[in-house]
Structures are given as structure tokens and as C-alpha cells.
Short mmCIF file of C-alpha atoms in Angstrom, two decimals:
data_model
loop_
_atom_site.label_atom_id
_atom_site.label_comp_id
_atom_site.label_asym_id
_atom_site.label_seq_id
_atom_site.Cartn_x
_atom_site.Cartn_y
_atom_site.Cartn_z
CA MET A 475 49.29 11.39 37.59
CA ALA A 476 49.06 9.71 33.70
CA ARG A 477 46.91 7.01 35.18
CA ARG A 478 44.38 9.11 36.80
CA GLY A 479 44.58 11.26 33.63
CA LEU A 480 44.09 7.82 31.65
CA LEU A 481 41.32 6.93 33.58
CA LEU A 482 39.05 10.41 33.10
CA ALA A 483 39.68 10.05 29.17
CA VAL A 484 38.84 6.26 29.22
CA VAL A 485 35.76 7.81 31.18
CA GLY A 486 34.89 11.26 29.14
CA ILE A 487 34.74 8.29 26.34
CA LEU A 488 33.06 6.68 27.62
CA VAL A 489 30.44 9.19 28.52
CA ALA A 490 30.46 10.87 24.97
CA GLY A 491 29.96 7.79 23.30
CA LEU A 492 26.52 7.36 26.05
CA SER A 493 25.48 10.78 24.69
CA LEU A 494 25.81 9.66 21.37
CA VAL A 495 23.89 6.85 22.44
CA VAL A 496 21.01 8.97 23.83
CA GLN A 497 20.76 11.55 21.22
CA ALA A 498 20.31 9.06 18.58
CA GLU A 499 17.21 7.53 20.66
CA THR A 500 15.79 11.44 21.08
CA ASP A 501 16.70 12.35 17.50
CA LYS A 502 14.45 9.51 16.62
CA TYR A 503 10.98 11.80 17.99
CA GLY A 504 9.02 13.97 15.78
CA GLY A 505 9.03 15.19 12.52
CA THR A 506 6.24 14.19 9.70
CA LEU A 507 5.95 11.67 8.03
CA THR A 508 3.21 11.72 4.49
CA PHE A 509 1.34 9.26 3.47
CA GLY A 510 -0.23 9.14 0.02
CA ALA A 511 -3.99 7.71 -0.56
CA THR A 512 -6.03 7.41 -3.71
CA ALA A 513 -9.27 7.41 -1.91
CA GLU A 514 -11.92 7.95 1.27
CA PRO A 515 -12.55 6.56 3.68
CA ALA A 516 -15.23 4.76 2.51
CA LYS A 517 -17.34 3.99 5.94
CA GLY A 518 -15.90 6.87 8.40
CA PHE A 519 -13.77 6.68 11.27
CA VAL A 520 -15.87 4.67 13.89
CA PRO A 521 -13.50 1.19 13.18
CA ILE A 522 -16.85 -1.31 13.52
CA LEU A 523 -18.23 -0.15 10.89
CA GLY A 524 -15.38 -0.01 7.77
CA ASN A 525 -13.39 -2.83 6.41
CA GLY A 526 -11.86 -1.22 3.35
CA MET A 527 -8.88 0.74 2.09
CA PRO A 528 -7.76 3.47 3.67
CA ASP A 529 -10.20 2.74 6.72
CA LEU A 530 -7.97 -0.45 7.70
CA MET A 531 -5.20 2.23 7.48
CA ILE A 532 -6.79 4.33 9.62
CA TYR A 533 -7.85 1.85 11.91
CA GLN A 534 -4.12 0.74 13.05
CA PHE A 535 -3.31 3.22 13.54
CA CYS A 536 -5.80 4.95 15.90
CA ALA A 537 -7.35 2.05 17.72
CA GLU A 538 -7.29 -2.00 19.17
CA PRO A 539 -8.66 -4.46 19.39
CA LEU A 540 -8.63 -6.98 22.26
CA THR A 541 -6.07 -9.60 20.67
CA TRP A 542 -4.25 -9.42 17.28
CA GLY A 543 -4.63 -13.04 15.48
CA GLY A 544 -7.74 -12.51 14.13
CA GLU A 545 -8.25 -11.04 10.03
CA ASN A 546 -6.74 -7.79 9.28
CA TYR A 547 -4.25 -8.13 12.13
CA PRO A 548 -1.62 -10.55 11.69
CA SER A 549 -2.17 -14.74 12.21
CA GLU A 550 0.04 -15.01 15.48
CA LEU A 551 -2.99 -14.35 18.32
CA ARG A 552 -1.50 -11.63 20.97
CA PRO A 553 -2.73 -9.89 23.87
CA ILE A 554 -3.61 -5.93 23.38
CA LEU A 555 -6.43 -4.60 25.24
CA ALA A 556 -6.67 -7.82 26.44
CA GLU A 557 -3.75 -8.90 28.95
CA SER A 558 -4.41 -12.55 29.12
CA TRP A 559 -7.75 -15.20 28.95
CA GLU A 560 -8.43 -18.34 29.97
CA MET A 561 -11.13 -21.48 27.93
CA SER A 562 -13.92 -22.46 30.99
CA ALA A 563 -13.96 -26.38 31.47
CA ASP A 564 -16.91 -26.88 29.48
CA GLU A 565 -15.82 -24.76 26.59
CA LEU A 566 -19.03 -22.61 26.68
CA SER A 567 -17.10 -19.92 28.55
CA TRP A 568 -14.22 -17.53 28.06
CA THR A 569 -12.63 -15.02 31.04
CA ILE A 570 -10.86 -12.14 29.16
CA HIS A 571 -8.65 -10.05 31.41
CA LEU A 572 -8.11 -6.68 30.42
CA ARG A 573 -5.15 -4.54 30.20
CA ARG A 574 -4.83 -1.87 33.19
CA GLY A 575 -4.07 2.06 32.61
CA VAL A 576 -5.35 2.19 29.33
CA LEU A 577 -6.69 5.63 28.26
CA TRP A 578 -8.64 6.79 25.51
CA GLN A 579 -6.88 9.49 23.70
CA ASP A 580 -9.18 12.29 25.58
CA GLY A 581 -8.33 10.42 28.59
CA GLN A 582 -11.14 9.09 29.86
CA PRO A 583 -10.23 5.39 30.94
CA PHE A 584 -10.81 2.18 28.85
CA THR A 585 -12.72 -0.39 30.62
CA ALA A 586 -14.68 -3.82 30.73
CA ASP A 587 -17.95 -1.24 29.83
CA ASP A 588 -16.64 0.05 26.91
CA VAL A 589 -16.08 -3.85 25.88
CA LEU A 590 -19.26 -4.81 26.45
CA PHE A 591 -21.01 -1.86 24.75
CA TRP A 592 -18.35 -2.26 21.42
CA ALA A 593 -19.56 -5.96 21.62
CA GLN A 594 -23.25 -5.19 22.38
CA THR A 595 -23.37 -2.74 19.29
CA ILE A 596 -21.81 -4.53 16.75
CA GLN A 597 -24.19 -7.22 18.16
CA ASP A 598 -27.47 -4.68 16.71
CA PRO A 599 -28.19 -4.31 13.38
CA ALA A 600 -29.40 -1.32 13.37
CA ALA A 601 -25.20 -0.25 13.91
CA GLY A 602 -24.38 -1.37 10.41
CA ALA A 603 -21.62 -3.56 11.86
CA VAL A 604 -22.66 -5.89 8.73
CA TYR A 605 -19.56 -7.75 7.89
CA PHE A 606 -18.15 -8.12 12.05
CA MET A 607 -21.38 -9.32 13.01
CA LYS A 608 -21.37 -12.86 11.98
CA ARG A 609 -18.00 -13.05 14.64
CA PHE A 610 -20.29 -12.41 17.88
CA TYR A 611 -22.69 -14.99 16.75
CA VAL A 612 -23.25 -18.63 16.82
CA GLY A 613 -25.89 -19.21 13.85
CA ASP A 614 -28.88 -16.74 15.27
CA VAL A 615 -27.60 -16.76 19.06
CA PRO A 616 -25.33 -13.56 19.16
CA HIS A 617 -22.76 -14.33 22.16
CA ARG A 618 -23.66 -12.60 26.01
CA PHE A 619 -20.96 -10.70 27.07
CA GLU A 620 -20.71 -10.11 31.46
CA LYS A 621 -18.26 -7.81 32.96
CA LEU A 622 -17.29 -9.64 36.22
CA ASP A 623 -15.31 -6.38 37.39
CA ASP A 624 -14.16 -2.85 36.31
CA TYR A 625 -11.18 -5.19 34.11
CA THR A 626 -12.75 -8.72 33.87
CA VAL A 627 -15.19 -9.72 30.67
CA LYS A 628 -16.74 -13.33 30.34
CA VAL A 629 -18.64 -14.19 27.03
CA THR A 630 -20.62 -17.33 27.03
CA THR A 631 -20.82 -18.70 23.46
CA ALA A 632 -24.45 -21.08 22.26
CA LYS A 633 -21.24 -23.29 21.33
CA PRO A 634 -17.76 -23.98 22.06
CA VAL A 635 -15.67 -21.26 19.65
CA TYR A 636 -12.04 -22.24 19.87
CA ARG A 637 -11.16 -19.16 17.80
CA LEU A 638 -12.71 -17.12 19.35
CA MET A 639 -10.26 -14.49 20.38
CA GLN A 640 -9.73 -14.04 16.67
CA ASP A 641 -13.12 -13.89 15.73
CA ILE A 642 -13.87 -11.05 17.35
CA CYS A 643 -10.28 -9.18 16.44
CA VAL A 644 -12.56 -6.09 15.87
CA PRO A 645 -11.60 -2.33 17.67
CA LEU A 646 -12.59 -0.85 20.09
CA ILE A 647 -15.04 1.67 20.56
CA PRO A 648 -15.88 4.15 23.46
CA ARG A 649 -18.85 3.74 25.48
CA HIS A 650 -18.71 7.30 26.81
CA ILE A 651 -17.98 9.74 23.36
CA PHE A 652 -21.73 7.67 21.77
CA VAL A 653 -23.51 6.97 25.74
CA ASP A 654 -22.84 10.84 26.52
CA ASN A 655 -23.62 12.07 23.38
CA GLY A 656 -26.62 10.59 23.03
CA ILE A 657 -25.98 8.67 20.13
CA THR A 658 -27.35 5.62 19.26
CA SER A 659 -26.87 2.01 16.91
CA SER A 660 -28.61 4.04 13.98
CA GLY A 661 -27.12 6.92 14.44
CA LEU A 662 -23.62 5.79 15.28
CA SER A 663 -22.56 6.31 11.55
CA THR A 664 -23.55 9.86 10.33
CA SER A 665 -22.32 11.09 14.13
CA VAL A 666 -19.36 13.97 13.86
CA TRP A 667 -17.47 11.04 15.61
CA ASN A 668 -17.38 8.59 12.08
CA THR A 669 -17.55 11.19 9.95
CA GLN A 670 -14.72 13.72 11.31
CA GLY A 671 -12.61 10.95 13.40
CA CYS A 672 -13.51 9.11 16.27
CA VAL A 673 -11.72 8.04 19.71
CA GLY A 674 -9.17 5.58 19.95
CA THR A 675 -6.09 3.70 22.66
CA GLY A 676 -4.10 3.37 19.76
CA PRO A 677 -0.68 5.44 18.99
CA PHE A 678 -2.24 8.21 16.97
CA LYS A 679 -5.48 10.53 16.95
CA VAL A 680 -7.17 12.26 14.39
CA VAL A 681 -7.24 15.44 14.92
CA SER A 682 -8.76 16.94 11.37
CA TYR A 683 -10.21 15.56 8.29
CA SER A 684 -10.69 17.59 5.13
CA ARG A 685 -12.17 16.64 2.56
CA GLY A 686 -10.41 15.64 -0.65
CA GLU A 687 -7.53 16.93 0.90
CA ALA A 688 -6.13 15.39 3.93
CA ILE A 689 -6.78 13.21 6.88
CA ILE A 690 -4.18 14.45 10.00
CA LEU A 691 -2.80 12.66 12.73
CA GLU A 692 -1.15 13.37 16.42
CA ARG A 693 0.97 11.65 18.51
CA ASN A 694 -1.29 10.00 21.48
CA GLU A 695 0.93 11.18 24.45
CA THR A 696 -0.38 8.86 27.08
CA TYR A 697 -0.58 6.27 25.27
CA TRP A 698 -0.15 2.32 27.03
CA GLY A 699 2.68 1.17 25.02
CA GLY A 700 4.69 4.23 24.69
CA ARG A 701 5.06 7.65 23.38
CA PRO A 702 5.18 7.27 19.46
CA TYR A 703 8.69 9.29 17.84
CA LEU A 704 6.43 10.82 15.13
CA ASP A 705 4.86 13.96 15.55
CA ARG A 706 2.68 13.21 13.08
CA LEU A 707 1.27 11.58 10.46
CA ILE A 708 -0.49 13.02 7.31
CA ILE A 709 -2.79 11.30 4.92
CA ARG A 710 -3.03 13.32 1.76
CA ILE A 711 -5.78 12.11 -1.02
CA VAL A 712 -4.66 12.21 -4.41
CA PRO A 713 -7.22 10.67 -6.30
CA ASP A 714 -4.87 10.45 -9.37
CA ALA A 715 -2.44 7.94 -9.68
CA ASP A 716 0.67 9.83 -11.63
CA ALA A 717 0.05 13.15 -9.81
CA LEU A 718 0.63 10.54 -6.28
CA VAL A 719 4.11 9.42 -8.06
CA SER A 720 4.80 12.74 -9.09
CA ALA A 721 4.58 13.92 -5.39
CA MET A 722 6.49 11.03 -4.07
CA LEU A 723 9.51 12.37 -6.47
CA THR A 724 9.31 15.77 -5.54
CA GLY A 725 9.39 14.50 -1.56
CA GLU A 726 6.04 15.82 -0.68
CA ILE A 727 4.79 12.43 0.16
CA ASP A 728 6.87 9.56 1.75
CA TRP A 729 4.85 6.67 1.28
CA ALA A 730 2.24 4.96 -0.73
CA ARG A 731 1.78 1.83 -2.78
CA LEU A 732 2.10 1.59 -6.83
CA ARG A 733 0.38 0.34 -9.01
CA THR A 734 1.47 -2.47 -10.18
CA GLY A 735 2.30 -3.41 -14.37
CA SER A 736 3.10 0.05 -14.59
CA VAL A 737 6.55 2.62 -14.98
CA ASP A 738 5.36 3.86 -11.53
CA LEU A 739 8.17 1.04 -9.39
CA ASP A 740 11.09 1.76 -12.48
CA ASP A 741 10.25 5.40 -11.84
CA ILE A 742 10.89 4.81 -7.98
CA GLN A 743 13.98 2.86 -7.91
CA ALA A 744 15.48 5.72 -10.09
CA ALA A 745 15.17 7.66 -7.52
CA SER A 746 17.91 8.35 -5.40
CA HIS A 747 15.62 9.51 -2.77
CA LEU A 748 13.18 6.50 -2.96
CA THR A 749 13.80 3.24 -2.48
CA ALA A 750 10.63 0.09 -3.40
CA ILE A 751 9.15 -2.50 -1.65
CA THR A 752 7.58 -5.54 -3.26
CA PRO A 753 6.08 -8.04 -0.94
CA LEU A 754 3.39 -10.91 -1.32
CA ILE A 755 0.53 -10.49 0.66
CA ASP A 756 -2.54 -11.83 2.16
CA TYR A 757 -4.44 -11.49 -1.04
CA SER A 758 -5.20 -13.85 -3.99
CA SER A 759 -7.47 -13.37 -7.03
CA TYR A 760 -10.45 -15.92 -8.09
CA VAL A 761 -13.00 -16.55 -10.90
CA GLY A 762 -16.12 -17.64 -8.70
CA VAL A 763 -18.08 -19.60 -11.30
CA ASN A 764 -21.83 -20.22 -10.08
CA VAL A 765 -21.94 -23.94 -10.07
CA LYS A 766 -25.96 -24.31 -9.75
CA LYS A 767 -25.68 -22.63 -14.09
CA PRO A 768 -26.07 -25.70 -16.19
CA MET A 769 -24.12 -24.85 -18.67
CA LEU A 770 -21.24 -24.14 -15.48
CA ALA A 771 -22.18 -27.58 -13.33
CA ASP A 772 -20.10 -30.32 -14.74
CA LYS A 773 -16.75 -29.74 -13.02
CA ARG A 774 -14.62 -30.78 -16.12
CA THR A 775 -16.17 -27.72 -17.20
CA ARG A 776 -14.44 -25.65 -14.15
CA GLN A 777 -11.17 -27.56 -14.82
CA ALA A 778 -11.02 -26.98 -18.40
CA MET A 779 -11.73 -23.54 -17.89
CA LEU A 780 -9.02 -22.97 -15.09
CA MET A 781 -6.00 -25.14 -17.89
CA ALA A 782 -7.53 -22.27 -20.30
CA LEU A 783 -5.86 -19.16 -18.89
CA ASP A 784 -2.06 -18.64 -19.17
CA ARG A 785 -2.51 -17.47 -15.52
CA GLU A 786 1.58 -17.04 -15.46
CA ALA A 787 1.07 -14.70 -18.34
CA ILE A 788 -1.84 -12.99 -16.71
CA VAL A 789 0.42 -12.71 -13.27
CA GLY A 790 3.00 -10.71 -16.30
CA ASN A 791 0.68 -8.67 -18.41
CA LEU A 792 -1.75 -8.05 -15.14
CA LEU A 793 0.80 -7.66 -12.29
CA GLY A 794 4.13 -6.32 -13.85
CA GLY A 795 4.83 -10.17 -12.26
CA LEU A 796 4.08 -9.07 -8.69
CA GLY A 797 2.02 -12.61 -7.68
CA VAL A 798 2.71 -15.49 -7.87
CA VAL A 799 -0.16 -18.52 -9.84
CA MET A 800 -1.99 -19.77 -6.77
CA ASN A 801 -1.33 -23.57 -6.99
CA ALA A 802 -4.43 -24.09 -3.60
CA PRO A 803 -7.77 -23.06 -2.71
CA TRP A 804 -5.66 -20.58 -0.59
CA ASN A 805 -2.93 -18.53 -0.62
CA GLN A 806 0.60 -19.44 1.19
CA VAL A 807 -0.10 -17.89 4.18
CA VAL A 808 -2.68 -20.86 4.98
CA THR A 809 -1.17 -23.00 7.49
CA ALA A 810 -2.76 -25.90 5.93
CA TYR A 811 -1.72 -24.52 2.89
CA THR A 812 -0.45 -27.40 0.34
CA PRO A 813 1.40 -26.91 -2.80
CA MET A 814 -1.41 -29.73 -5.37
CA ILE A 815 -0.63 -30.17 -8.94
CA GLY A 816 -2.45 -30.26 -12.38
CA TYR A 817 -4.06 -27.22 -14.87
CA ASP A 818 -1.60 -25.88 -16.51
CA TYR A 819 -2.08 -24.08 -18.76
CA ASN A 820 -3.21 -26.27 -21.85
CA PRO A 821 -6.16 -25.04 -24.28
CA ASP A 822 -5.77 -28.31 -26.32
CA ALA A 823 -6.72 -30.36 -22.61
CA ALA A 824 -9.11 -27.70 -22.12
CA ARG A 825 -11.31 -28.52 -25.35
CA GLN A 826 -10.57 -32.23 -25.04
CA LEU A 827 -12.28 -32.06 -21.64
CA LEU A 828 -15.00 -29.78 -22.99
CA ALA A 829 -15.74 -32.08 -25.67
CA SER A 830 -15.92 -34.85 -23.32
CA VAL A 831 -19.14 -33.04 -20.97
CA GLY A 832 -20.76 -32.99 -24.38
CA TRP A 833 -20.22 -29.79 -26.04
CA GLU A 834 -19.02 -29.50 -29.46
CA LYS A 835 -17.25 -26.72 -31.99
CA GLY A 836 -19.89 -24.39 -33.91
CA SER A 837 -19.16 -22.51 -37.30
CA ASP A 838 -18.40 -19.55 -35.54
CA GLY A 839 -15.53 -21.35 -33.27
CA ILE A 840 -18.48 -20.66 -29.96
CA LEU A 841 -19.13 -24.15 -28.82
CA VAL A 842 -22.99 -25.55 -29.10
CA SER A 843 -24.23 -28.29 -26.82
CA LYS A 844 -24.52 -31.94 -28.48
CA ASN A 845 -25.51 -33.63 -25.54
CA VAL A 846 -24.17 -31.36 -22.36
CA ASN A 847 -26.59 -32.66 -19.39
CA GLY A 848 -28.92 -30.22 -18.15
CA VAL A 849 -28.53 -27.90 -21.07
CA SER A 850 -30.70 -28.48 -24.78
CA PRO A 851 -28.96 -29.39 -27.77
CA GLY A 852 -28.13 -26.46 -29.86
CA SER A 853 -27.34 -24.04 -27.62
CA ARG A 854 -24.40 -21.75 -27.55
CA PHE A 855 -21.76 -21.89 -24.80
CA VAL A 856 -22.81 -18.45 -24.05
CA ILE A 857 -22.18 -16.65 -20.20
CA GLU A 858 -21.73 -13.55 -18.73
CA TYR A 859 -18.38 -12.07 -15.83
CA SER A 860 -19.19 -9.76 -13.70
CA SER A 861 -16.83 -7.90 -12.54
CA ILE A 862 -16.97 -4.81 -9.70
CA SER A 863 -13.56 -3.35 -11.04
CA ALA A 864 -12.75 -1.61 -14.49
CA SER A 865 -9.10 -0.48 -13.14
CA ASP A 866 -7.36 -3.39 -14.91
CA ASN A 867 -7.30 -5.84 -17.77
CA LEU A 868 -8.16 -9.32 -15.76
CA PRO A 869 -11.89 -9.18 -17.67
CA VAL A 870 -10.69 -8.88 -20.81
CA LEU A 871 -7.93 -10.71 -20.19
CA VAL A 872 -10.14 -13.76 -18.95
CA GLN A 873 -12.89 -13.35 -21.89
CA ALA A 874 -10.03 -13.89 -24.29
CA TYR A 875 -8.73 -16.77 -22.98
CA LEU A 876 -12.22 -18.23 -22.73
CA ARG A 877 -12.96 -17.47 -26.28
CA GLU A 878 -9.86 -19.58 -27.05
CA ILE A 879 -11.50 -22.46 -26.01
CA GLY A 880 -14.75 -21.78 -27.45
CA ILE A 881 -16.37 -19.98 -24.65
CA ASP A 882 -18.54 -16.72 -25.43
CA VAL A 883 -17.66 -14.50 -22.22
CA THR A 884 -19.74 -10.94 -22.21
CA ILE A 885 -17.97 -8.56 -19.65
CA ARG A 886 -20.76 -7.13 -16.98
CA LEU A 887 -19.03 -4.25 -15.05
CA ILE A 888 -20.94 -3.46 -12.09
CA ASP A 889 -21.35 -1.52 -8.30
CA GLN A 890 -20.54 -3.80 -5.35
CA ALA A 891 -24.20 -3.16 -3.37
CA THR A 892 -25.46 -4.29 -6.70
CA LEU A 893 -23.35 -7.21 -7.13
CA ALA A 894 -24.86 -8.05 -3.60
CA ALA A 895 -28.22 -7.42 -3.66
CA GLU A 896 -28.43 -9.53 -6.52
CA ASN A 897 -26.79 -12.60 -5.11
CA ASP A 898 -26.14 -12.08 -1.34
CA GLY A 899 -28.57 -14.80 0.73
CA LYS A 900 -30.18 -16.38 -2.89
CA ALA A 901 -30.07 -20.19 -3.65
CA ASP A 902 -30.58 -19.44 -7.21
CA LYS A 903 -28.32 -16.39 -7.90
CA PRO A 904 -28.15 -15.05 -11.16
CA PHE A 905 -24.19 -14.61 -11.92
CA ASP A 906 -22.12 -16.73 -13.79
CA LEU A 907 -18.77 -16.01 -13.95
CA MET A 908 -17.66 -13.44 -10.55
CA ARG A 909 -14.50 -11.68 -9.40
CA LEU A 910 -13.05 -12.18 -6.10
CA ASN A 911 -10.80 -11.84 -4.10
CA PHE A 912 -10.22 -13.30 -0.57
CA GLY A 913 -7.65 -11.07 1.77
CA TYR A 914 -6.60 -11.03 5.19
CA PHE A 915 -7.91 -13.93 6.32
CA GLY A 916 -4.45 -15.19 8.24
CA SER A 917 -3.78 -18.49 8.68
CA ASN A 918 -6.72 -19.99 9.68
CA ALA A 919 -8.14 -21.26 6.71
CA GLY A 920 -11.64 -22.18 8.71
CA ALA A 921 -11.74 -18.10 7.92
CA TYR A 922 -12.41 -20.02 3.75
CA ALA A 923 -15.66 -21.57 4.75
CA ARG A 924 -17.63 -18.85 3.27
CA ALA A 925 -16.39 -19.83 -0.13
CA PHE A 926 -15.83 -23.39 0.09
CA GLY A 927 -17.51 -24.73 3.37
CA THR A 928 -21.14 -23.12 4.40
CA GLY A 929 -22.95 -26.40 3.32
CA ASP A 930 -25.88 -23.67 2.04
CA ALA A 931 -26.12 -22.29 -1.98
CA SER A 932 -27.67 -19.14 -0.06
CA VAL A 933 -24.46 -18.02 1.78
CA SER A 934 -21.92 -19.95 -0.53
CA GLN A 935 -20.71 -16.60 -2.64
CA THR A 936 -20.80 -19.47 -5.38
CA CYS A 937 -23.31 -21.51 -4.73
CA TYR A 938 -21.18 -24.55 -3.54
CA ASP A 939 -22.53 -26.45 -0.88
CA ASN A 940 -20.74 -29.51 -1.11
CA PRO A 941 -21.90 -31.57 2.63
CA GLU A 942 -18.39 -32.88 3.05
CA THR A 943 -16.08 -29.86 2.46
CA ALA A 944 -18.81 -27.87 4.85
CA ARG A 945 -18.49 -31.41 7.13
CA LEU A 946 -14.59 -30.77 7.19
CA PHE A 947 -14.86 -27.14 7.88
CA THR A 948 -17.05 -28.32 11.19
CA LEU A 949 -14.37 -30.24 12.93
CA GLY A 950 -11.68 -27.67 11.33
CA SER A 951 -13.48 -25.32 13.57
CA ASN A 952 -14.26 -27.65 16.77
CA THR A 953 -10.76 -28.31 17.08
CA SER A 954 -9.07 -26.53 19.76
CA ASP A 955 -5.40 -28.06 18.04
CA PRO A 956 -4.42 -26.14 15.41
CA ALA A 957 -2.48 -29.08 13.82
CA VAL A 958 -5.61 -30.95 13.97
CA ALA A 959 -7.71 -28.16 12.57
CA ASP A 960 -5.63 -28.48 9.32
CA THR A 961 -5.80 -32.27 8.81
CA TYR A 962 -9.28 -31.45 7.90
CA TYR A 963 -8.88 -28.22 6.17
CA ARG A 964 -6.55 -29.93 4.03
CA GLN A 965 -9.22 -33.05 3.18
CA ALA A 966 -11.70 -30.25 2.06
CA ALA A 967 -8.41 -28.12 0.10
CA GLU A 968 -8.39 -31.56 -1.96
CA ILE A 969 -12.22 -31.92 -2.62
CA VAL A 970 -12.18 -28.14 -3.78
CA TRP A 971 -8.99 -28.28 -5.95
CA HIS A 972 -10.73 -30.89 -7.73
CA GLU A 973 -14.32 -29.35 -8.23
CA LEU A 974 -13.27 -26.29 -8.07
CA PRO A 975 -16.52 -23.68 -7.62
CA VAL A 976 -13.85 -20.34 -8.40
CA LEU A 977 -10.89 -20.47 -10.66
CA PRO A 978 -8.08 -19.70 -8.51
CA LEU A 979 -5.55 -16.84 -10.28
CA PHE A 980 -2.81 -15.74 -8.47
CA GLN A 981 -1.52 -14.32 -4.92
CA GLN A 982 -0.89 -10.61 -5.05
CA MET A 983 2.57 -8.77 -4.27
CA ARG A 984 2.46 -5.38 -3.53
CA ALA A 985 4.41 -2.79 -4.37
CA TRP A 986 5.25 0.30 -1.81
CA GLY A 987 7.23 3.11 -2.62
CA ILE A 988 8.75 4.84 0.62
CA ASN A 989 11.42 7.78 1.35
CA LYS A 990 14.79 7.04 2.25
CA ARG A 991 14.48 9.24 5.11
CA VAL A 992 11.85 7.07 6.75
CA HIS A 993 12.71 4.07 8.93
CA THR A 994 10.67 1.12 9.96
CA GLU A 995 12.87 -1.17 11.46
CA GLU A 996 11.60 -1.41 14.67
CA ALA A 997 7.98 -0.87 13.39
CA VAL A 998 8.24 -4.85 11.82
CA ALA A 999 6.46 -4.88 8.19
CA ASN A 1000 4.19 -7.02 8.18
CA PRO A 1001 2.02 -7.13 5.09
CA GLY A 1002 -0.86 -9.07 5.94
CA ILE A 1003 -2.04 -5.44 7.75
CA TYR A 1004 -3.03 -2.57 5.40
CA SER A 1005 -1.14 -0.28 7.99
CA GLN A 1006 1.94 -2.78 6.78
CA PHE A 1007 3.56 -2.30 10.36
CA GLU A 1008 3.02 -4.06 13.48
CA PHE A 1009 3.85 -1.20 15.97
CA VAL A 1010 2.92 2.19 14.13
CA GLY A 1011 4.84 3.90 16.88
CA ARG A 1012 7.40 2.73 16.21
CA ILE A 1013 8.47 4.43 12.75
CA TRP A 1014 10.26 7.52 12.79
CA VAL A 1015 12.01 9.59 10.56
CA ASP A 1016 15.50 11.93 9.17
CA ARG A 1017 14.68 15.32 9.89
CA GLN A 1018 17.83 16.94 8.56
#
């Protein structure tokens, strides 16, 4: 009897323990998490139209691509709405097998018809999916999408595209929503599905949007990836950064990006209910240089300009130390990244290089052409720096450092639309220097071809059209072996590092404030994506 009593006691303990485990798991379900954002969605809710924050954050909560592994998503190629795929023997077509049992958030099934509609809409210039269109073409030839059955799609390309599944890593849109409501490509951006909330397949769905106030998302109960933990996500729009921090300190906001180089981080870390993270992210800043301008055409001039910038001090002053000085043309996320030497801060060496180009110091300290190739003798070294951002002091810092070596820089603040209209598609671009940011390109250096490997001054952002780097980027994109591709990209990087069509400044960190009631262990943090998590449905919050 004693043994039986002991056995029952042990069983009771085990059952109680199991009950606690089940209860702990159950406790993860429910509750609301509030994000803070300083801006409205710029393009809306249809995920083929936008490529900025907070648009991408919303897409990554609500919508999904066929795969992860391309720009704006984790670098590792991973099946999402496509379960598997294979390339044909002639390397000109792909067969994509779609995930079965996936439902759109309105309950309609996801099928091959949606994939065809999505691709054709992106390929239609009237839709306005300008940023993504080029991923669905080889030159001027669009990829051809065909339905083999309800869950199989064939994609044919004009030449082998070894990174096709990464290139087309753009969230899907539902055919029935637009076709059934008579919404054409040209009406996509103004439709209610873009202005108020599109239907996706992701773990959360948009249920309301009050401009200037909040976007409210709720759990997608039929999500194929498993029932999300949270009941609700709220993205509060708080344009004033001070007010955003205050809302975090009072507990009204659980998660928000902080300003770098400010006291925000100190305030958050001092609060007992908050913590902060500062991950290095896939985002880098440069000064773009128009290599076709006579004053800037000599690579020694560009080398001197980079040596004139105290980039360590810029990271400290501008970012509060939340960044690393770049020592390669692209950042450390790229698998072909190799650290390179040269261009440490050395204004004296910079002055000597400029003298070797043919510049001499004028009476007011500004350099004057003595015998600079292509520049009239007596011309002062005066150039303009175009920047679309006035939110920090980077233009002023660059201006001051270059003034120290005799280059007179005028700052021109300009909006993105005007800058694009003046320069995009033109071989003879008017800008001298331009603020550039490259980010969320992922691990494949081939994504940097648009900057360093086009072979076409009208396509290149900086008029850089070196045929050798173009050849190397082409070789890299034409091999199916990533390791072989990286050997070509490293060779291209050495050339770019020597010629400097851009002045690499720093790779950024991000500062985020987080309420300690938020649990992200299962969500898998990944600073290479805007939503920050690979599995947003696995975020949960304490509700006590």
C-alpha cells in the first residue's frame, strides 16, 4: 500500500508538471504588442508596390513570397509558399511546386493562378512595381510564367538565371481580390486594397488603418505555418521621436527603433522595464561620386577624398558609435566580403595625392587647377553634394573634412523624386557627389552590380561603367556555384576598392528599444529583414 501511495504521488507530481508545461505553452497565446513607427506607409499595403519602411515591415507581418533568400528577406534560400523547385537541364526553365493547403486571409485557396497574376502584374509597367520589375526580366524579355496545374508553375527565362528563386523573392498578391473587383494594374495603387489593407497569406492581417494614428493587425487564425501567439499587433504612428521614446518609457509602446547618436539609448537602458539591442545590419552608407565629371574623373582624386574623411569620427559623432567603418565596397553580410587595406584617415597624404593630380592650393585655401586633365587651368575645386536627408549631420561632416584638404563642397538638399528625375537613365548625370545607401541586399554580391558592374553609365548610379567589373559581375551571375561566383565578385571588389566610384563610409547598427514583457526567443531575430524576425507569429508577450 505504501508503494502504491508513493507511485500515485509520483504520478501526481508528473501530471502536475505536465499541466504546468501545457499552461506555460497556452499562456503564450493572446495579448497585444505595440510597435512604434515615425512614418506612414509610403506606398500602401499591396506588397509589390513598396520597398521602404514601414511598408516592408507590414508586408513581412501579412504577406509572403515564394521563397526567402533575396533582397529584404534572410539570405538563406528557404521554401515559403513554394515547397520545392528544380531547374531544367538546359537551364532555361524552372518548375516550382507550390505549398498546398495555404489560404488567403479571406479564406480563398492560394493556387498557381495567383502566381501567374502576381508575376504578370509586376511585369506590367502600368502597375507601378518599378523597383521589382527588373527581377522578372532578362534585359527587355520578361520571364514567362505558365500554369502546369493548380499547384505547379513553370518559369522560362531568356537565358539562364541561376538566382531566379532569390530574384523573384517578392510577396504574392491574390488574383481574386483584384480580378473580382475589376481593379486593373493602373488602378492598383489607388484601390482600397492598397490604401486600407491588402489580403495576404501571412500570420497577421490588417483590420484597420487610421492615418496619423495606427495600423491594427490581428492574428490569422488559418495561417498555414501554425496559429500565431499574439492576438493583435498595433503599429502606432508617432512622427515625433521624443514622443516615441516617452511612449516607451510609459509602457504605451513595446518596441521601437531609436535614434542613433542621441540620448534615446541611455533613457531606454535606464528604464527597469525596457532593454535595448544594437545589431549590425545589412545597411551601408556611401558618398557616390560622378566619375564622369572632370574634377572627379581621376581615381587619385577619389582616393584622396576618402583619406580626407575621418570615418571613425563620423561613426562616433553621427551614429554614437553604432556602426563600423567599411573596409570593402560592400558590407560584411556578403559572402564575397574580404577586408581590404588602405584609405585610413590621412589628410596630409590626401593633399599629396591631389597635388600629383595637378591641383595646387589657392590664396583662400581652396584648390585650383594647375594642370588637371580635363579641367581648365585656374578653375577652383568647387563641387556640390546632393543629399535627400537633412535628418543628420553627415553632409555637413563630409563638407567640413573635404574643405580641410581644399575642396569646396556646397550641400544641396533634394527630394528623392527630383534626384531620380535628374539622374536616372542618363549617361550624363548632373550631380557631383550624392548620398547613397545600399541595404538589405543579402549575402549575394551580385546585387551590387547595379552600382559597380553595369557597364553602362546610364544605368550606373555614379556613371561608373568599367567593362572589366561588368564582365566579372556577369561571370558571377552566370555560374550556379556560389563559391565560384564569389571568386569573380572578389576580383571585382579589388578593382572597385582601387577606383572608388563611391566612397564607402560605414555599415550601420540599429538601436531598438524593447519592453521586457516581449519574448522573441522563438521568433529568431534577423536584422537583415525590416520586421526583424524570421517567425513573427512566434512573438509572445507577458500579460500580467
